[in-house]
mmCIF file of C-alpha atoms and ligand atoms in Angstrom:
data_model
loop_
_atom_site.group_PDB
_atom_site.id
_atom_site.type_symbol
_atom_site.label_atom_id
_atom_site.label_comp_id
_atom_site.label_asym_id
_atom_site.label_seq_id
_atom_site.Cartn_x
_atom_site.Cartn_y
_atom_site.Cartn_z
ATOM 1 C CA MET A 1 -134.956 -4.839 -164.204
ATOM 2 C CA ASN A 2 -134.124 -1.267 -162.900
ATOM 3 C CA THR A 3 -131.187 0.103 -164.780
ATOM 4 C CA THR A 4 -131.400 3.487 -162.950
ATOM 5 C CA VAL A 5 -128.479 3.155 -160.312
ATOM 6 C CA ALA A 6 -128.690 5.962 -158.154
ATOM 7 C CA THR A 7 -131.817 5.076 -156.839
ATOM 8 C CA ALA A 8 -132.238 3.223 -153.166
ATOM 9 C CA ALA A 9 -133.812 0.291 -155.096
ATOM 10 C CA PRO A 10 -132.042 -2.792 -154.618
ATOM 11 C CA LEU A 11 -129.197 -3.039 -157.322
ATOM 12 C CA LEU A 12 -130.869 -6.064 -159.487
ATOM 13 C CA ALA A 13 -134.758 -4.968 -158.430
ATOM 14 C CA GLY A 14 -136.884 -7.255 -160.176
ATOM 15 C CA GLY A 15 -134.322 -9.104 -162.318
ATOM 16 C CA VAL A 16 -134.593 -12.879 -162.632
ATOM 17 C CA ALA A 17 -131.082 -14.394 -162.535
ATOM 18 C CA LEU A 18 -129.937 -18.254 -163.391
ATOM 19 C CA VAL A 19 -127.470 -19.371 -161.497
ATOM 20 C CA LEU A 20 -125.927 -22.280 -163.859
ATOM 21 C CA GLY A 21 -124.078 -24.549 -161.146
ATOM 22 C CA ALA A 22 -125.644 -22.897 -158.191
ATOM 23 C CA ASN A 23 -124.472 -25.641 -155.610
ATOM 24 C CA GLY A 24 -121.082 -25.611 -154.210
ATOM 25 C CA GLY A 25 -119.447 -22.766 -152.385
ATOM 26 C CA ILE A 26 -118.545 -20.235 -155.052
ATOM 27 C CA GLY A 27 -122.258 -21.232 -156.616
ATOM 28 C CA SER A 28 -124.197 -21.037 -153.841
ATOM 29 C CA ALA A 29 -122.370 -17.719 -152.469
ATOM 30 C CA ILE A 30 -123.407 -16.067 -156.181
ATOM 31 C CA ALA A 31 -127.245 -17.137 -155.600
ATOM 32 C CA ARG A 32 -126.854 -15.658 -152.232
ATOM 33 C CA ARG A 33 -125.561 -12.555 -153.302
ATOM 34 C CA LEU A 34 -127.835 -11.922 -156.332
ATOM 35 C CA GLY A 35 -130.840 -12.768 -154.427
ATOM 36 C CA ALA A 36 -130.069 -10.013 -151.682
ATOM 37 C CA ALA A 37 -129.507 -7.549 -154.457
ATOM 38 C CA GLY A 38 -133.123 -8.120 -155.399
ATOM 39 C CA ALA A 39 -133.163 -10.625 -158.490
ATOM 40 C CA ARG A 40 -135.549 -13.930 -158.479
ATOM 41 C CA VAL A 41 -133.182 -16.808 -158.580
ATOM 42 C CA ILE A 42 -133.241 -19.777 -160.545
ATOM 43 C CA LEU A 43 -131.163 -22.360 -159.510
ATOM 44 C CA ALA A 44 -129.677 -25.377 -161.621
ATOM 45 C CA ALA A 45 -127.294 -28.343 -160.895
ATOM 46 C CA ARG A 46 -127.427 -32.162 -160.822
ATOM 47 C CA ASP A 47 -127.924 -32.517 -157.038
ATOM 48 C CA GLY A 48 -131.436 -31.860 -156.595
ATOM 49 C CA GLU A 49 -131.594 -32.011 -153.177
ATOM 50 C CA ARG A 50 -128.957 -29.800 -152.364
ATOM 51 C CA LEU A 51 -130.389 -27.234 -154.999
ATOM 52 C CA ALA A 52 -133.718 -27.715 -153.249
ATOM 53 C CA ALA A 53 -132.067 -26.839 -149.662
ATOM 54 C CA LEU A 54 -130.495 -23.667 -151.143
ATOM 55 C CA ARG A 55 -134.055 -22.617 -152.433
ATOM 56 C CA ASP A 56 -135.824 -23.438 -149.280
ATOM 57 C CA GLU A 57 -132.983 -20.910 -147.434
ATOM 58 C CA LEU A 58 -133.481 -18.227 -149.904
ATOM 59 C CA ILE A 59 -137.062 -18.245 -149.464
ATOM 60 C CA GLU A 60 -136.939 -18.164 -145.882
ATOM 61 C CA LEU A 61 -134.948 -14.769 -146.784
ATOM 62 C CA GLY A 62 -137.641 -13.649 -148.302
ATOM 63 C CA ILE A 63 -135.848 -14.484 -151.758
ATOM 64 C CA PRO A 64 -137.936 -15.458 -154.466
ATOM 65 C CA ALA A 65 -135.935 -18.963 -155.931
ATOM 66 C CA SER A 66 -136.551 -21.853 -157.668
ATOM 67 C CA SER A 67 -134.926 -25.226 -158.068
ATOM 68 C CA HIS A 68 -134.343 -27.193 -161.265
ATOM 69 C CA PRO A 69 -131.756 -30.365 -161.790
ATOM 70 C CA VAL A 70 -130.224 -30.680 -165.006
ATOM 71 C CA ASP A 71 -126.941 -32.224 -166.352
ATOM 72 C CA VAL A 72 -125.147 -29.826 -168.536
ATOM 73 C CA SER A 73 -123.476 -32.736 -170.575
ATOM 74 C CA ASP A 74 -126.935 -33.617 -171.746
ATOM 75 C CA ALA A 75 -127.299 -31.073 -174.152
ATOM 76 C CA ASP A 76 -131.074 -31.466 -174.618
ATOM 77 C CA ALA A 77 -132.091 -31.625 -171.537
ATOM 78 C CA LEU A 78 -130.417 -28.390 -170.605
ATOM 79 C CA GLY A 79 -132.046 -26.425 -173.639
ATOM 80 C CA ALA A 80 -135.204 -28.197 -172.318
ATOM 81 C CA VAL A 81 -134.592 -26.751 -168.279
ATOM 82 C CA ILE A 82 -133.557 -23.434 -169.383
ATOM 83 C CA THR A 83 -136.065 -22.574 -172.145
ATOM 84 C CA ALA A 84 -138.801 -23.363 -169.822
ATOM 85 C CA VAL A 85 -137.319 -21.651 -166.431
ATOM 86 C CA THR A 86 -136.282 -18.488 -168.940
ATOM 87 C CA ALA A 87 -139.708 -18.173 -170.646
ATOM 88 C CA ASP A 88 -141.072 -15.099 -168.696
ATOM 89 C CA GLY A 89 -137.723 -13.746 -169.184
ATOM 90 C CA LEU A 90 -134.489 -13.407 -168.456
ATOM 91 C CA ASP A 91 -132.283 -10.397 -166.954
ATOM 92 C CA ILE A 92 -129.002 -12.405 -165.689
ATOM 93 C CA ALA A 93 -127.320 -15.651 -166.483
ATOM 94 C CA VAL A 94 -124.381 -16.896 -164.798
ATOM 95 C CA ASN A 95 -122.911 -20.331 -166.004
ATOM 96 C CA ASN A 96 -120.635 -21.370 -162.655
ATOM 97 C CA VAL A 97 -120.924 -24.932 -163.952
ATOM 98 C CA GLY A 98 -117.363 -26.507 -164.057
ATOM 99 C CA VAL A 99 -115.461 -29.661 -163.166
ATOM 100 C CA SER A 100 -111.818 -30.387 -162.867
ATOM 101 C CA HIS A 101 -109.622 -33.317 -163.023
ATOM 102 C CA ARG A 102 -106.503 -34.942 -161.042
ATOM 103 C CA PRO A 103 -103.003 -33.124 -162.374
ATOM 104 C CA THR A 104 -102.037 -35.528 -165.407
ATOM 105 C CA PRO A 105 -99.615 -35.091 -167.875
ATOM 106 C CA LEU A 106 -101.208 -35.044 -171.315
ATOM 107 C CA PRO A 107 -99.911 -38.183 -172.592
ATOM 108 C CA ASP A 108 -101.104 -39.826 -169.732
ATOM 109 C CA LEU A 109 -104.781 -38.498 -169.310
ATOM 110 C CA SER A 110 -107.680 -40.641 -170.579
ATOM 111 C CA LEU A 111 -109.396 -39.754 -173.433
ATOM 112 C CA SER A 112 -112.855 -40.114 -171.358
ATOM 113 C CA GLU A 113 -111.381 -37.837 -168.896
ATOM 114 C CA PHE A 114 -110.669 -35.590 -171.347
ATOM 115 C CA ASP A 115 -114.036 -35.748 -173.063
ATOM 116 C CA ARG A 116 -115.758 -35.599 -168.996
ATOM 117 C CA VAL A 117 -114.075 -32.198 -168.333
ATOM 118 C CA ILE A 118 -114.789 -30.548 -171.869
ATOM 119 C CA ALA A 119 -118.448 -31.691 -171.647
ATOM 120 C CA VAL A 120 -119.379 -30.263 -168.764
ATOM 121 C CA THR A 121 -116.937 -27.266 -168.604
ATOM 122 C CA LEU A 122 -116.769 -25.942 -172.072
ATOM 123 C CA ARG A 123 -119.691 -27.683 -173.731
ATOM 124 C CA GLY A 124 -121.898 -27.513 -170.984
ATOM 125 C CA VAL A 125 -121.047 -23.700 -170.857
ATOM 126 C CA ALA A 126 -121.437 -22.956 -174.849
ATOM 127 C CA VAL A 127 -124.994 -24.652 -175.106
ATOM 128 C CA ALA A 128 -125.722 -23.044 -171.767
ATOM 129 C CA MET A 129 -125.032 -19.765 -173.336
ATOM 130 C CA MET A 130 -126.950 -20.565 -176.764
ATOM 131 C CA HIS A 131 -130.142 -20.726 -174.983
ATOM 132 C CA GLU A 132 -129.311 -17.763 -172.444
ATOM 133 C CA LEU A 133 -128.766 -15.583 -175.255
ATOM 134 C CA ARG A 134 -131.807 -16.611 -177.105
ATOM 135 C CA ASN A 135 -133.783 -15.898 -174.223
ATOM 136 C CA ILE A 136 -132.136 -12.922 -172.648
ATOM 137 C CA ARG A 137 -133.473 -9.467 -172.209
ATOM 138 C CA PRO A 138 -131.803 -6.574 -174.208
ATOM 139 C CA SER A 139 -129.384 -4.647 -170.824
ATOM 140 C CA GLY A 140 -129.135 -8.552 -169.681
ATOM 141 C CA ALA A 141 -125.951 -9.620 -168.619
ATOM 142 C CA ILE A 142 -123.961 -13.091 -168.897
ATOM 143 C CA VAL A 143 -121.541 -13.773 -166.404
ATOM 144 C CA ASN A 144 -119.501 -16.880 -166.986
ATOM 145 C CA ILE A 145 -117.199 -18.575 -164.088
ATOM 146 C CA ALA A 146 -114.095 -19.420 -165.942
ATOM 147 C CA SER A 147 -110.521 -19.636 -163.805
ATOM 148 C CA SER A 148 -107.052 -18.392 -163.714
ATOM 149 C CA ALA A 149 -106.724 -21.705 -165.676
ATOM 150 C CA GLY A 150 -108.545 -19.903 -168.116
ATOM 151 C CA LEU A 151 -105.602 -17.298 -168.690
ATOM 152 C CA ASP A 152 -102.224 -19.394 -168.093
ATOM 153 C CA GLY A 153 -101.305 -22.925 -168.067
ATOM 154 C CA ALA A 154 -101.268 -25.234 -164.902
ATOM 155 C CA PRO A 155 -99.334 -28.605 -164.749
ATOM 156 C CA GLY A 156 -101.117 -31.405 -165.664
ATOM 157 C CA MET A 157 -104.126 -29.666 -166.192
ATOM 158 C CA SER A 158 -104.652 -29.900 -169.681
ATOM 159 C CA ALA A 159 -108.400 -30.501 -169.997
ATOM 160 C CA TYR A 160 -109.245 -28.011 -167.348
ATOM 161 C CA VAL A 161 -107.325 -25.479 -168.874
ATOM 162 C CA ALA A 162 -108.397 -25.655 -172.499
ATOM 163 C CA ALA A 163 -111.586 -25.415 -171.190
ATOM 164 C CA LYS A 164 -111.796 -22.553 -169.464
ATOM 165 C CA HIS A 165 -109.211 -20.797 -172.092
ATOM 166 C CA GLY A 166 -112.636 -21.887 -173.967
ATOM 167 C CA VAL A 167 -114.998 -20.234 -172.219
ATOM 168 C CA ILE A 168 -112.930 -17.185 -172.011
ATOM 169 C CA GLY A 169 -113.025 -17.326 -175.826
ATOM 170 C CA LEU A 170 -116.790 -17.967 -175.798
ATOM 171 C CA THR A 171 -117.154 -14.705 -173.567
ATOM 172 C CA LYS A 172 -115.212 -12.795 -175.891
ATOM 173 C CA THR A 173 -117.319 -13.590 -178.794
ATOM 174 C CA ALA A 174 -120.722 -13.783 -177.751
ATOM 175 C CA ALA A 175 -119.864 -10.343 -176.514
ATOM 176 C CA ILE A 176 -118.904 -8.864 -179.379
ATOM 177 C CA ASP A 177 -122.046 -10.347 -181.118
ATOM 178 C CA SER A 178 -124.279 -9.223 -178.569
ATOM 179 C CA ALA A 179 -123.425 -5.647 -178.212
ATOM 180 C CA ALA A 180 -125.799 -4.329 -180.630
ATOM 181 C CA ARG A 181 -128.347 -5.699 -178.798
ATOM 182 C CA GLY A 182 -127.205 -4.236 -175.458
ATOM 183 C CA VAL A 183 -126.476 -7.878 -174.268
ATOM 184 C CA ARG A 184 -122.978 -7.899 -171.922
ATOM 185 C CA VAL A 185 -121.007 -10.986 -171.583
ATOM 186 C CA ASN A 186 -118.064 -11.077 -169.029
ATOM 187 C CA ALA A 187 -116.051 -13.527 -167.159
ATOM 188 C CA VAL A 188 -114.817 -13.941 -163.551
ATOM 189 C CA ALA A 189 -111.419 -15.825 -163.215
ATOM 190 C CA PRO A 190 -111.121 -16.904 -159.676
ATOM 191 C CA GLY A 191 -107.601 -17.482 -158.239
ATOM 192 C CA PRO A 192 -107.744 -20.612 -155.480
ATOM 193 C CA ILE A 193 -110.997 -20.345 -153.821
ATOM 194 C CA ALA A 194 -111.588 -22.121 -150.465
ATOM 195 C CA SER A 195 -114.417 -24.120 -152.148
ATOM 196 C CA GLY A 196 -115.518 -27.515 -153.348
ATOM 197 C CA THR A 197 -112.809 -30.124 -152.906
ATOM 198 C CA VAL A 198 -110.129 -27.928 -151.407
ATOM 199 C CA MET A 199 -112.841 -27.679 -148.590
ATOM 200 C CA ALA A 200 -112.716 -31.267 -147.818
ATOM 201 C CA GLN A 201 -108.845 -31.357 -147.664
ATOM 202 C CA GLY A 202 -106.974 -29.962 -144.422
ATOM 203 C CA ALA A 203 -106.702 -26.509 -143.022
ATOM 204 C CA ASP A 204 -102.928 -26.936 -143.784
ATOM 205 C CA VAL A 205 -103.521 -27.688 -147.360
ATOM 206 C CA ARG A 206 -105.401 -24.244 -147.705
ATOM 207 C CA GLU A 207 -102.769 -22.425 -145.943
ATOM 208 C CA ARG A 208 -100.323 -23.806 -148.546
ATOM 209 C CA ILE A 209 -102.152 -23.081 -151.322
ATOM 210 C CA GLY A 210 -102.570 -19.299 -149.546
ATOM 211 C CA GLY A 211 -98.959 -19.000 -149.094
ATOM 212 C CA PHE A 212 -98.611 -18.885 -153.384
ATOM 213 C CA VAL A 213 -101.368 -15.943 -153.075
ATOM 214 C CA PRO A 214 -99.593 -12.558 -152.668
ATOM 215 C CA LEU A 215 -102.842 -11.683 -150.370
ATOM 216 C CA GLY A 216 -101.861 -14.588 -148.316
ATOM 217 C CA ARG A 217 -104.608 -16.604 -148.380
ATOM 218 C CA MET A 218 -107.244 -18.505 -150.123
ATOM 219 C CA GLY A 219 -110.508 -16.198 -151.527
ATOM 220 C CA THR A 220 -114.047 -17.035 -150.781
ATOM 221 C CA GLY A 221 -117.202 -17.700 -152.784
ATOM 222 C CA GLU A 222 -118.253 -14.446 -151.823
ATOM 223 C CA GLU A 223 -115.477 -12.528 -152.793
ATOM 224 C CA VAL A 224 -116.363 -13.918 -155.931
ATOM 225 C CA ALA A 225 -120.127 -13.152 -155.874
ATOM 226 C CA GLU A 226 -119.142 -10.052 -155.559
ATOM 227 C CA ALA A 227 -117.316 -9.798 -159.223
ATOM 228 C CA VAL A 228 -120.544 -11.298 -160.298
ATOM 229 C CA LEU A 229 -122.574 -8.838 -158.903
ATOM 230 C CA TRP A 230 -120.679 -6.082 -160.406
ATOM 231 C CA LEU A 231 -120.663 -7.716 -163.562
ATOM 232 C CA ALA A 232 -124.324 -8.609 -163.609
ATOM 233 C CA SER A 233 -125.445 -5.238 -162.430
ATOM 234 C CA PRO A 234 -126.058 -1.781 -164.494
ATOM 235 C CA LEU A 235 -122.740 -0.640 -162.401
ATOM 236 C CA ALA A 236 -120.891 -1.971 -165.027
ATOM 237 C CA SER A 237 -122.746 -1.215 -167.945
ATOM 238 C CA PHE A 238 -119.768 -0.120 -170.285
ATOM 239 C CA THR A 239 -118.034 -3.557 -169.394
ATOM 240 C CA THR A 240 -118.383 -6.304 -171.786
ATOM 241 C CA GLY A 241 -115.954 -9.122 -173.119
ATOM 242 C CA SER A 242 -114.003 -8.422 -169.862
ATOM 243 C CA VAL A 243 -111.755 -11.068 -167.556
ATOM 244 C CA VAL A 244 -111.838 -9.922 -163.751
ATOM 245 C CA ALA A 245 -109.604 -11.496 -162.067
ATOM 246 C CA VAL A 246 -110.592 -12.512 -158.545
ATOM 247 C CA ASP A 247 -107.123 -13.929 -156.873
ATOM 248 C CA GLY A 248 -105.516 -12.236 -154.372
ATOM 249 C CA GLY A 249 -103.122 -10.695 -156.886
ATOM 250 C CA LYS A 250 -101.612 -14.147 -157.581
ATOM 251 C CA ARG A 251 -101.512 -13.498 -161.599
ATOM 252 C CA ALA A 252 -99.824 -10.044 -161.018
HETATM 253 N N1 NAP B 1 -112.623 -23.274 -156.027
HETATM 254 C C1 NAP B 1 -111.801 -22.844 -156.930
HETATM 255 O O1 NAP B 1 -110.492 -23.107 -156.475
HETATM 256 C C2 NAP B 1 -112.006 -22.332 -158.709
HETATM 257 C C3 NAP B 1 -111.118 -21.729 -158.981
HETATM 258 C C4 NAP B 1 -111.436 -21.123 -160.072
HETATM 259 C C5 NAP B 1 -112.450 -21.460 -160.870
HETATM 260 N N2 NAP B 1 -113.329 -22.248 -160.156
HETATM 261 C C6 NAP B 1 -114.488 -22.312 -160.954
HETATM 262 O O2 NAP B 1 -115.402 -21.914 -160.155
HETATM 263 C C7 NAP B 1 -116.778 -23.219 -160.449
HETATM 264 C C8 NAP B 1 -117.164 -23.425 -159.386
HETATM 265 O O3 NAP B 1 -116.388 -24.009 -158.412
HETATM 266 P P1 NAP B 1 -116.133 -24.954 -156.782
HETATM 267 O O4 NAP B 1 -115.060 -24.577 -156.304
HETATM 268 O O5 NAP B 1 -117.547 -24.167 -156.325
HETATM 269 O O6 NAP B 1 -116.485 -26.176 -157.820
HETATM 270 P P2 NAP B 1 -117.912 -27.107 -157.112
HETATM 271 O O7 NAP B 1 -118.275 -27.490 -155.618
HETATM 272 O O8 NAP B 1 -117.847 -28.574 -157.648
HETATM 273 O O9 NAP B 1 -119.045 -26.505 -158.122
HETATM 274 C C9 NAP B 1 -119.388 -26.855 -159.305
HETATM 275 C C10 NAP B 1 -120.706 -26.562 -159.584
HETATM 276 O O10 NAP B 1 -121.132 -27.122 -160.907
HETATM 277 C C11 NAP B 1 -122.270 -28.234 -160.949
HETATM 278 N N3 NAP B 1 -121.998 -29.337 -161.523
HETATM 279 C C12 NAP B 1 -120.856 -29.990 -162.079
HETATM 280 N N4 NAP B 1 -121.224 -31.160 -162.694
HETATM 281 C C13 NAP B 1 -122.257 -30.754 -163.289
HETATM 282 C C14 NAP B 1 -123.174 -31.276 -164.421
HETATM 283 N N5 NAP B 1 -122.425 -32.300 -165.154
HETATM 284 N N6 NAP B 1 -124.200 -30.256 -164.738
HETATM 285 C C15 NAP B 1 -124.744 -29.176 -164.017
HETATM 286 N N7 NAP B 1 -124.208 -29.228 -162.880
HETATM 287 C C16 NAP B 1 -122.974 -29.670 -162.663
HETATM 288 C C17 NAP B 1 -122.204 -28.342 -159.101
HETATM 289 O O11 NAP B 1 -123.287 -28.703 -158.482
HETATM 290 P P3 NAP B 1 -124.052 -30.403 -158.702
HETATM 291 O O12 NAP B 1 -122.442 -31.629 -158.465
HETATM 292 O O13 NAP B 1 -124.972 -30.715 -157.757
HETATM 293 O O14 NAP B 1 -124.113 -30.778 -160.339
HETATM 294 C C18 NAP B 1 -121.855 -27.279 -158.305
HETATM 295 O O15 NAP B 1 -122.928 -26.452 -158.436
HETATM 296 C C19 NAP B 1 -116.307 -24.005 -161.343
HETATM 297 O O16 NAP B 1 -116.150 -23.703 -162.412
HETATM 298 C C20 NAP B 1 -114.872 -23.899 -161.278
HETATM 299 O O17 NAP B 1 -113.892 -24.464 -162.593
HETATM 300 C C21 NAP B 1 -113.059 -22.669 -158.834
#
């Protein structure tokens, strides 16, 4: 990847970027943004049809892209896919995969629901990072999509909060372990973003949630993608082990 910032070349020209969890509002926005910045984009998530539609959209825009259906809770399958798609090198990996659960106090949360959330949101990201870190080039960058729930508690959200705190722990530790070979590892902590299940709810719900945000609205996947692009790019060359909040000031 071209690491010279002061050129007219696109920021990520020639780079190879894996987006894990590329379906959905945030993941697809990240894939589009990294592609528009010059990267070849490798898309992965479970739903192969949605992935293929996004791949075709990117190719139509002149962005090289490929799609690879995988369930991250299957560690062997995930390892095989990442190893195969990154055989020719990897510059950027964005781990956006994550699932949540209904707000439920811990004593009432079923063990199977706890395990489901941890298996995807924490273990899935950890397994992905193991393979990405083996294959990523020096000067490569990993960006994990955590959450403001990775920094603070949230009522009834024990499993999700624990998983996202874990993602931030993985991010910081991998950053330290990988620094000597020039690989940077950072996280983005989105606040309320109008995507996924929230988009399926009414505009009134989005307005009510936005009312708790100092900037007065929910964020967009595109706004998360801008932070990802910065962390993934040479513009963030001295930033590793960091958590960038994209939350409209909510945490402040
Ligand atoms: N929306 C928010 O307000 C918000 C706030 C903070 C953090 N986040 C985080 O941002 C990320 C994206 O969220 P989103 O709102 O865009 O939700 P989303 O639309 O549900 O996106 C989740 C992504 O993960 C993939 N995925 C889920 N389970 C998977 C599995 N077992 N194996 C492989 N891929 C899987 C989904 O694709 P498939 O279903 O096709 O597998 C999709 O690409 C998540 O990590 C979420 O925790 C969201």
